């Protein structure tokens, strides 16, 4: 069997939980366990040598979110995406968690914070991995469509924006063609893990992905926007001390990681071309940012207000111009299907 066939077989055997009722779940305790990581939505504990549990912060529709993460992680694994196997949904006291295979690999964020000299190699590898992921076509109905997810988030902004503004955001989503490409959905340094090869081993470090909750099907620009938004975009938007605290990398590191990533992902060294790509991502990143205003726990009321004021000044009036300007470039991205 090929790797893909073996994985499909394993996943078919495993429990497929589309919806779960809390009473059916195994109960575990995290007393005395070591916390090995934290994300926006979760705290992660090491359960034993081979497994971890991702304990979710309470939120509306939590069980739907956990079931979706399990389903997407299964489907991504079956597709051959280098990721941890999702195991079982469990109850932890009043809360819920999802068990995963433990990856003996620190995040790219932590690796570079400790060993900045590994940046060039790993920034290039992360762009190459994303190019490989974007060569994968997903089976029908294996993942949600990312454009639907954006449309749903935009609809959720109806109390903050005017109907005309909502229409403009939907026009921008419509300007991104549909594709059958695999999309990780949250491709940033905290979700990329680096498995180091033994010293003296000839093979290279390997990158693995976690946090498959936003995995979907669609146009590759959505993933590049994920990298852009939580990287260079922050440098353009926030002061350096906030960046160092929030990202754990200094401004220079973020800029140099982005330049390497961009040149590798888009396979160009041409300055004019790179500037146009940057302008396209800057414009479409504003769409992504607005779709996060209601769902990102780190976004405060004040940030939300300021983002909307700013968008009214310089983004909404420009949306149709952006769409016209970048149309051809977006259509040419990835393989047309
Ligand atoms: N399978 C795993 N093996 C080892 N560490 C993990 C694993 N999954 C998550 N982690 C650790 O937990 C952190 C948060 O996990 P993540 O799935 O990204 O949560 P969130 O959805 O809240 O962002 C990661 O940055 C990583 O350090
Ligand atoms: Mg994460």
mmCIF file of C-alpha atoms and ligand atoms in Angstrom, residues 38-42 54 186 188 190-191 210-211, ligand 2:
data_model
loop_
_atom_site.group_PDB
_atom_site.id
_atom_site.type_symbol
_atom_site.label_atom_id
_atom_site.label_comp_id
_atom_site.label_asym_id
_atom_site.label_seq_id
_atom_site.Cartn_x
_atom_site.Cartn_y
_atom_site.Cartn_z
ATOM 1 C CA UNK A 38 -1.051 26.935 24.596
ATOM 2 C CA UNK A 39 -2.989 28.303 21.657
ATOM 3 C CA UNK A 40 -5.676 30.945 21.237
ATOM 4 C CA UNK A 41 -8.379 28.380 21.904
ATOM 5 C CA UNK A 42 -6.771 25.684 23.985
ATOM 6 C CA UNK A 54 -5.894 19.471 23.597
ATOM 7 C CA UNK A 186 -4.166 28.729 9.734
ATOM 8 C CA UNK A 188 1.564 30.246 10.801
ATOM 9 C CA UNK A 190 2.777 28.354 15.946
ATOM 10 C CA UNK A 191 1.089 25.594 13.926
ATOM 11 C CA UNK A 210 -1.006 20.842 13.782
ATOM 12 C CA UNK A 211 -4.269 22.689 14.403
HETATM 13 MG MG1 LIG B 2 -2.605 26.891 16.926
#
